[in-house]
Amino acid sequence: MLLSVLMLLLVVSGAQTAYYGIVYTYSAGDIQQDALPTLNSFKLSFSSCEELDSWLCEGNCSVLDLYVIDESRGEWCQKEYIVNIPDTVLTILDAAADYLLLSANWTENRNGIVSIATAPLIDLRNRSDINKPNSSPQTTILPLLRVPSNCQRNINLLVSDPNGDNIRCRYAASPECETCTPPSVLSVSPSCILSFSPTNSTDEGPYAVQLVIEDFPRQIITLTNSSGSQEVKTSSDVLSKIPVQFVFGVDPAAPSCTEGLYLPRFLPPTPENGAQISSNVNQILEISISAEATQAVITELLFSGPRNVAKSSSGSGNFTLTWTPSAGDEGLSHTFCFVVQANFSSSVYQSDLRCVLVTILGSPTTTPVTTPVQSTITTFAPSSTTTPAQTTTTTFPPLFTPSLNASTLIPAPRPYYVLALNAKISTTLSLENDAGTITTLIKREMIKYGVPSDIIIELRSNGKVLVTVSP
């Protein structure tokens, strides 16, 4: 049933329009009464919202769950199409055998990409390690990213995986694309960093970018379908593939590549790229963004993120993204990506791309206070021979704050514990680029040993890990 929905979505006929890309992701929920709820998200981008509606809905979008994400008038419009399917089949859907063609054409580009194709791999067999189906890597991107031809630019895609799998990025290859010529001016690393180096004016213009993001298990797992048939997957086997397509514009050279002059520079309180933010269901989340460009005029903020996000401006260079997560967002993580755009004469300049990860917790119901906690800690001295455990009792400030009754401020009659964990973690992942993956893995391991599932893991700039627990 899921595959038929995908085909219905991506083979709808329509007028010839200017395509600016797609980001497809899927998330599988827990198996409930032999049903497998699967949330499929298609972020589609065209040269205008009207053209997108004409292509996707044949002019009538009232019957679809279609949401406007953002729009840059005269350039592009991004909308999200949501399909929530209570599927009952634990199966693998490999669209590479009959790859999905969109009946529109790419916007004009230098690398000669005309026809549109994607070939997602969707595996909904039950995983032995998490006892539910796989979810794909989660990310987003703006339909158009631009850089002056004389300026260096690295684009760090923020990609997270709900299952803590390894993530790799690459350019699409047949049959994941009709014409698979990658942009000659842009390289992509397996760690999802796109790199652009200064180039000649003859290379200026738009390029079609066709990426594929894959996830790989970190250990040997078994996948089981509805009939009981099983397949073993190792760390070198792909679990899913998602398409990420957008336009990369190489603009005429800027008078200066120094950020803050012509190219906007982010200022506090703008969150850093890769920052992790926690919010609660039905609680208003505000992301404040500030930028400056002393030699140009800042005109707008452009973003991509979940549906129903509002943006506002409180003066030149100061913007706010406002979003209220709903109950359906609880337990999910959403990627927000944004750029600030400025004009000078007839030229348009973009800041670098920043992305943050927002994790949605349950509704807050308690009021925290601070109180010291007495804890008994057992330490083991490292030695080549067995050494008796040494036990000490001491008083620490709390690693978390116990919940109190809001009306009486009397603690609930239950014990509170401080868990002191000293661990050395070795990884080939980057603290700068893979913070989301690292914290997800730490959280999964701690939950295995009985720590509550609502813990919040933060990776600090000094490499230390902060763990917050709400009892």
C-alpha positions as semicolon CSV with decimal commas, in nm:
position;residue;x (nm);y (nm);z (nm)
1;M;0,000;0,000;0,000
2;L;0,283;0,241;0,084
3;L;0,451;0,197;-0,253
4;S;0,125;0,266;-0,436
5;V;0,090;0,592;-0,242
6;L;0,444;0,692;-0,336
7;M;0,377;0,620;-0,701
8;L;0,050;0,813;-0,684
9;L;0,232;1,111;-0,544
10;L;0,528;1,115;-0,777
11;V;0,370;1,027;-1,110
12;V;0,084;1,278;-1,109
13;S;0,079;1,453;-1,445
14;G;0,091;1,830;-1,468
15;A;0,211;2,129;-1,662
16;Q;0,582;2,173;-1,727
17;T;0,719;2,357;-1,428
18;A;1,054;2,456;-1,283
19;Y;1,159;2,200;-1,023
20;Y;1,390;2,301;-0,736
21;G;1,425;1,976;-0,544
22;I;1,289;1,728;-0,292
23;V;1,367;1,593;0,054
24;Y;1,196;1,263;0,135
25;T;1,211;1,105;0,482
26;Y;1,007;0,841;0,662
27;S;0,960;0,746;1,028
28;A;0,815;0,415;1,145
29;G;0,628;0,403;1,475
30;D;0,581;0,113;1,714
31;I;0,373;-0,181;1,599
32;Q;0,020;-0,135;1,733
33;Q;-0,250;-0,401;1,694
34;D;-0,071;-0,552;1,394
35;A;-0,058;-0,208;1,230
36;L;0,257;-0,019;1,148
37;P;0,204;0,360;1,145
38;T;0,451;0,518;0,903
39;L;0,491;0,892;0,857
40;N;0,616;0,988;0,511
41;S;0,730;1,344;0,448
42;F;0,788;1,492;0,103
43;K;0,932;1,844;0,093
44;L;0,885;1,951;-0,269
45;S;1,017;2,273;-0,422
46;F;0,917;2,452;-0,742
47;S;0,961;2,800;-0,885
48;S;0,634;2,916;-0,727
49;C;0,364;2,788;-0,494
50;E;0,107;2,810;-0,774
51;E;0,314;2,593;-1,007
52;L;0,367;2,339;-0,731
53;D;-0,008;2,317;-0,665
54;S;-0,081;2,288;-1,036
55;W;0,166;2,002;-1,070
56;L;0,092;1,812;-0,751
57;C;-0,281;1,868;-0,704
58;E;-0,394;1,971;-1,053
59;G;-0,506;2,298;-0,896
60;N;-0,707;2,149;-0,608
61;C;-0,503;2,074;-0,293
62;S;-0,794;2,067;-0,049
63;V;-0,785;1,687;-0,025
64;L;-0,411;1,667;0,054
65;D;-0,219;1,734;0,375
66;L;-0,005;1,998;0,205
67;Y;0,172;2,272;0,402
68;V;0,369;2,576;0,290
69;I;0,715;2,574;0,450
70;D;0,862;2,894;0,304
71;E;0,876;3,096;-0,016
72;S;1,127;3,325;-0,183
73;R;0,908;3,517;-0,423
74;G;1,029;3,514;-0,780
75;E;1,260;3,218;-0,709
76;W;1,112;2,917;-0,526
77;C;0,841;2,776;-0,300
78;Q;0,879;2,476;-0,070
79;K;0,578;2,277;0,052
80;E;0,554;1,960;0,257
81;Y;0,323;1,672;0,173
82;I;0,250;1,439;0,466
83;V;0,132;1,080;0,426
84;N;0,054;0,890;0,747
85;I;-0,016;0,527;0,666
86;P;-0,129;0,260;0,917
87;D;0,039;-0,013;0,710
88;T;0,004;-0,376;0,818
89;V;0,290;-0,525;0,614
90;L;0,647;-0,560;0,740
91;T;0,820;-0,546;0,405
92;I;1,094;-0,384;0,198
93;L;1,003;-0,132;-0,072
94;D;1,288;-0,088;-0,318
95;A;1,184;0,176;-0,568
96;A;1,511;0,136;-0,759
97;A;1,348;-0,141;-0,961
98;D;1,085;0,103;-1,086
99;Y;1,229;0,441;-0,996
100;L;1,001;0,733;-0,940
101;L;0,971;0,994;-1,213
102;L;0,830;1,338;-1,152
103;S;0,649;1,478;-1,454
104;A;0,821;1,815;-1,444
105;N;1,162;1,946;-1,542
106;W;1,449;2,078;-1,336
107;T;1,500;2,453;-1,343
108;E;1,771;2,548;-1,594
109;N;2,113;2,434;-1,471
110;R;2,477;2,418;-1,580
111;N;2,519;2,042;-1,540
112;G;2,246;1,953;-1,789
113;I;1,992;1,784;-1,560
114;V;1,644;1,793;-1,715
115;S;1,431;1,495;-1,612
116;I;1,362;1,423;-1,246
117;A;1,400;1,084;-1,083
118;T;1,440;0,947;-0,730
119;A;1,479;0,591;-0,603
120;P;1,423;0,574;-0,227
121;L;1,482;0,250;-0,040
122;I;1,223;0,197;0,235
123;D;1,273;-0,102;0,464
124;L;0,981;-0,167;0,700
125;R;1,086;-0,509;0,824
126;N;1,116;-0,549;1,199
127;R;1,466;-0,478;1,335
128;S;1,599;-0,716;1,601
129;D;1,787;-0,439;1,786
130;I;1,493;-0,200;1,841
131;N;1,198;-0,437;1,785
132;K;1,036;-0,214;1,526
133;P;1,103;-0,112;1,164
134;N;1,376;0,119;1,051
135;S;1,332;0,494;1,018
136;S;1,529;0,683;0,756
137;P;1,785;0,956;0,827
138;Q;1,618;1,291;0,898
139;T;1,728;1,619;0,740
140;T;1,613;1,915;0,534
141;I;1,760;2,172;0,294
142;L;1,662;2,500;0,131
143;P;1,563;2,476;-0,237
144;L;1,833;2,725;-0,342
145;L;2,171;2,789;-0,181
146;R;2,397;3,052;-0,334
147;V;2,758;3,162;-0,303
148;P;2,975;3,417;-0,491
149;S;3,215;3,253;-0,735
150;N;3,522;3,393;-0,554
151;C;3,429;3,277;-0,200
152;Q;3,502;2,952;-0,018
153;R;3,195;2,784;0,132
154;N;3,137;2,459;0,324
155;I;2,779;2,342;0,365
156;N;2,744;2,113;0,667
157;L;2,423;1,916;0,623
158;L;2,266;1,837;0,958
159;V;2,152;1,476;0,932
160;S;2,026;1,275;1,230
161;D;1,910;0,916;1,254
162;P;1,629;0,813;1,495
163;N;1,786;0,467;1,538
164;G;2,145;0,585;1,593
165;D;2,269;0,428;1,270
166;N;2,576;0,534;1,075
167;I;2,495;0,795;0,810
168;R;2,669;0,849;0,478
169;C;2,610;1,098;0,198
170;R;2,699;1,065;-0,171
171;Y;2,591;1,183;-0,513
172;A;2,310;0,987;-0,677
173;A;2,392;0,724;-0,938
174;S;2,171;0,543;-1,190
175;P;1,886;0,451;-1,145
176;E;1,855;0,715;-0,868
177;C;1,864;0,987;-1,134
178;E;1,791;1,017;-1,506
179;T;2,105;1,219;-1,580
180;C;2,354;1,181;-1,297
181;T;2,618;1,444;-1,376
182;P;2,721;1,597;-1,040
183;P;2,806;1,968;-1,016
184;S;3,169;2,016;-1,118
185;V;3,207;2,297;-0,862
186;L;3,079;2,107;-0,557
187;S;3,221;1,802;-0,377
188;V;3,042;1,590;-0,116
189;S;3,202;1,387;0,163
190;P;3,057;1,074;0,327
191;S;3,015;1,285;0,643
192;C;2,766;1,508;0,453
193;I;2,988;1,815;0,402
194;L;2,949;1,992;0,066
195;S;3,258;2,194;-0,027
196;F;3,287;2,479;-0,279
197;S;3,617;2,645;-0,370
198;P;3,661;2,976;-0,556
199;T;3,623;2,926;-0,930
200;N;3,625;3,116;-1,259
201;S;3,343;3,340;-1,374
202;T;3,283;3,091;-1,656
203;D;3,149;2,848;-1,395
204;E;2,883;3,086;-1,264
205;G;2,520;2,980;-1,278
206;P;2,278;2,732;-1,116
207;Y;2,360;2,362;-1,067
208;A;2,124;2,074;-0,992
209;V;2,235;1,879;-0,684
210;Q;2,114;1,518;-0,652
211;L;2,222;1,357;-0,325
212;V;2,142;1,025;-0,160
213;I;2,169;0,975;0,217
214;E;2,200;0,621;0,350
215;D;2,198;0,463;0,695
216;F;2,393;0,154;0,806
217;P;2,350;-0,047;1,128
218;R;2,630;-0,022;1,385
219;Q;2,604;-0,392;1,466
220;I;2,478;-0,711;1,306
221;I;2,097;-0,712;1,311
222;T;1,820;-0,933;1,176
223;L;1,528;-0,801;0,972
224;T;1,202;-0,999;0,980
225;N;0,907;-0,957;0,744
226;S;0,541;-1,038;0,799
227;S;0,580;-1,401;0,692
228;G;0,867;-1,461;0,933
229;S;1,136;-1,462;0,666
230;Q;1,461;-1,312;0,795
231;E;1,769;-1,141;0,657
232;V;2,089;-1,054;0,841
233;K;2,236;-0,707;0,794
234;T;2,592;-0,609;0,881
235;S;2,748;-0,267;0,928
236;S;2,827;-0,253;0,557
237;D;2,465;-0,310;0,446
238;V;2,237;-0,021;0,359
239;L;1,908;-0,001;0,550
240;S;1,746;0,290;0,368
241;K;1,814;0,552;0,103
242;I;1,654;0,895;0,084
243;P;1,685;1,156;-0,193
244;V;1,792;1,512;-0,113
245;Q;1,782;1,740;-0,417
246;F;1,822;2,118;-0,445
247;V;1,977;2,395;-0,655
248;F;2,324;2,536;-0,588
249;G;2,378;2,883;-0,738
250;V;2,726;3,018;-0,816
251;D;2,679;3,395;-0,836
252;P;2,908;3,668;-0,972
253;A;3,209;3,751;-0,756
254;A;3,149;3,960;-0,444
255;P;3,362;4,270;-0,365
256;S;3,471;4,090;-0,047
257;C;3,424;3,740;0,098
258;T;3,462;3,862;0,456
259;E;3,145;3,777;0,645
260;G;2,962;4,079;0,782
261;L;3,038;4,310;0,489
262;Y;2,842;4,190;0,184
263;L;2,781;3,833;0,295
264;P;2,563;3,838;0,608
265;R;2,731;3,724;0,930
266;F;2,533;3,565;1,210
267;L;2,536;3,735;1,549
268;P;2,421;3,623;1,896
269;P;2,166;3,500;1,996
270;T;2,160;3,297;1,672
271;P;2,214;2,929;1,765
272;E;2,530;2,764;1,637
273;N;2,514;2,521;1,348
274;G;2,431;2,175;1,482
275;A;2,286;2,307;1,809
276;Q;2,036;2,080;1,982
277;I;1,724;2,238;2,130
278;S;1,455;2,075;2,343
279;S;1,094;2,188;2,351
280;N;0,766;2,057;2,487
281;V;0,435;1,969;2,328
282;N;0,202;2,271;2,310
283;Q;0,483;2,501;2,426
284;I;0,578;2,793;2,201
285;L;0,934;2,760;2,069
286;E;1,115;3,073;1,950
287;I;1,445;3,064;1,762
288;S;1,599;3,412;1,752
289;I;1,824;3,488;1,455
290;S;2,039;3,798;1,410
291;A;2,279;3,892;1,131
292;E;2,467;4,193;0,994
293;A;2,601;4,301;0,654
294;T;2,751;4,650;0,683
295;Q;2,791;4,703;0,307
296;A;2,461;4,549;0,197
297;V;2,096;4,562;0,299
298;I;1,961;4,253;0,475
299;T;1,626;4,172;0,317
300;E;1,493;3,840;0,444
301;L;1,531;3,516;0,633
302;L;1,474;3,194;0,437
303;F;1,426;2,860;0,611
304;S;1,319;2,500;0,585
305;G;1,171;2,305;0,874
306;P;0,853;2,137;0,999
307;R;0,507;2,257;0,903
308;N;0,331;2,552;1,070
309;V;0,645;2,751;1,149
310;A;0,596;3,129;1,141
311;K;0,876;3,378;1,074
312;S;0,881;3,744;1,171
313;S;1,121;4,038;1,164
314;S;1,182;4,298;1,435
315;G;1,413;4,520;1,235
316;S;1,696;4,489;0,986
317;G;1,883;4,166;1,048
318;N;1,666;4,045;1,341
319;F;1,428;3,755;1,284
320;T;1,232;3,498;1,484
321;L;1,109;3,153;1,392
322;T;0,807;3,057;1,605
323;W;0,662;2,709;1,630
324;T;0,426;2,523;1,863
325;P;0,479;2,144;1,854
326;S;0,164;1,934;1,861
327;A;0,102;1,602;2,037
328;G;0,195;1,422;1,716
329;D;0,547;1,566;1,739
330;E;0,622;1,416;2,082
331;G;0,936;1,205;2,077
332;L;1,038;1,328;1,731
333;S;1,330;1,546;1,626
334;H;1,290;1,811;1,356
335;T;1,564;1,986;1,159
336;F;1,547;2,363;1,107
337;C;1,780;2,514;0,843
338;F;1,805;2,883;0,756
339;V;2,002;3,153;0,575
340;V;1,987;3,532;0,586
341;Q;1,985;3,711;0,251
342;A;2,114;4,060;0,166
343;N;2,112;4,282;-0,143
344;F;2,374;4,521;-0,279
345;S;2,294;4,694;-0,606
346;S;2,159;4,410;-0,824
347;S;2,351;4,138;-0,639
348;V;2,207;3,894;-0,384
349;Y;2,422;3,748;-0,106
350;Q;2,345;3,466;0,136
351;S;2,492;3,386;0,473
352;D;2,623;3,038;0,535
353;L;2,362;2,769;0,602
354;R;2,282;2,702;0,968
355;C;2,079;2,407;1,092
356;V;1,960;2,310;1,440
357;L;1,791;1,997;1,573
358;V;1,477;2,040;1,785
359;T;1,363;1,745;1,998
360;I;1,006;1,742;2,127
361;L;0,941;1,620;2,480
362;G;0,611;1,563;2,659
363;S;0,404;1,838;2,818
364;P;0,570;1,989;3,128
365;T;0,369;1,916;3,446
366;T;0,606;1,992;3,735
367;T;0,805;2,277;3,883
368;P;1,175;2,212;3,950
369;V;1,372;2,316;4,258
370;T;1,736;2,275;4,354
371;T;1,838;2,061;4,651
372;P;2,157;1,874;4,742
373;V;2,140;1,497;4,716
374;Q;2,334;1,241;4,917
375;S;2,456;0,955;4,705
376;T;2,665;0,643;4,749
377;I;2,911;0,590;4,464
378;T;3,104;0,271;4,409
379;T;3,435;0,313;4,226
380;F;3,665;0,047;4,087
381;A;4,040;0,100;4,069
382;P;4,176;-0,010;3,731
383;S;4,431;-0,289;3,777
384;S;4,555;-0,603;3,613
385;T;4,438;-0,792;3,921
386;T;4,105;-0,796;4,097
387;T;4,072;-0,511;4,347
388;P;3,792;-0,482;4,603
389;A;3,545;-0,204;4,532
390;Q;3,592;0,114;4,735
391;T;3,269;0,277;4,855
392;T;3,246;0,641;4,958
393;T;2,952;0,856;5,059
394;T;2,945;1,225;4,977
395;T;2,704;1,509;4,899
396;F;2,673;1,657;4,550
397;P;2,465;1,927;4,388
398;P;2,193;1,751;4,189
399;L;2,252;1,637;3,832
400;F;1,879;1,690;3,789
401;T;1,613;1,870;3,989
402;P;1,343;1,657;4,159
403;S;0,980;1,726;4,075
404;L;0,767;1,905;4,334
405;N;0,397;1,949;4,376
406;A;0,339;2,294;4,226
407;S;0,078;2,397;4,485
408;T;0,256;2,287;4,805
409;L;0,623;2,267;4,698
410;I;0,655;1,941;4,893
411;P;0,865;1,670;4,728
412;A;0,687;1,354;4,628
413;P;0,762;1,070;4,877
414;R;1,017;0,887;4,666
415;P;1,398;0,858;4,667
416;Y;1,620;1,058;4,434
417;Y;1,949;0,937;4,302
418;V;2,254;1,086;4,140
419;L;2,420;0,857;3,892
420;A;2,787;0,940;3,846
421;L;2,919;0,799;3,521
422;N;3,281;0,828;3,416
423;A;3,329;0,691;3,067
424;K;3,586;0,723;2,794
425;I;3,432;0,713;2,448
426;S;3,632;0,648;2,132
427;T;3,473;0,728;1,797
428;T;3,563;0,824;1,442
429;L;3,271;1,067;1,439
430;S;3,333;1,440;1,451
431;L;3,225;1,639;1,758
432;E;3,160;1,933;1,528
433;N;2,968;1,760;1,249
434;D;2,819;1,448;1,411
435;A;2,705;1,578;1,751
436;G;2,349;1,459;1,694
437;T;2,458;1,104;1,613
438;I;2,695;1,090;1,911
439;T;2,433;1,206;2,162
440;T;2,176;0,963;2,018
441;L;2,415;0,672;2,067
442;I;2,500;0,777;2,425
443;K;2,132;0,808;2,507
444;R;2,053;0,464;2,367
445;E;2,330;0,301;2,569
446;M;2,221;0,472;2,893
447;I;1,859;0,367;2,841
448;K;1,976;0,005;2,801
449;Y;2,112;0,023;3,157
450;G;1,788;0,148;3,308
451;V;1,817;0,527;3,280
452;P;1,474;0,683;3,205
453;S;1,397;0,722;2,835
454;D;1,326;1,097;2,868
455;I;1,686;1,188;2,948
456;I;1,830;1,484;2,762
457;I;2,187;1,451;2,632
458;E;2,388;1,764;2,550
459;L;2,734;1,763;2,397
460;R;2,932;2,061;2,523
461;S;3,200;2,250;2,327
462;N;3,468;2,117;2,562
463;G;3,380;1,760;2,465
464;K;3,200;1,682;2,792
465;V;2,851;1,531;2,802
466;L;2,571;1,679;3,013
467;V;2,287;1,444;3,107
468;T;1,960;1,580;3,245
469;V;1,697;1,346;3,387
470;S;1,339;1,434;3,472
471;P;1,210;1,180;3,728
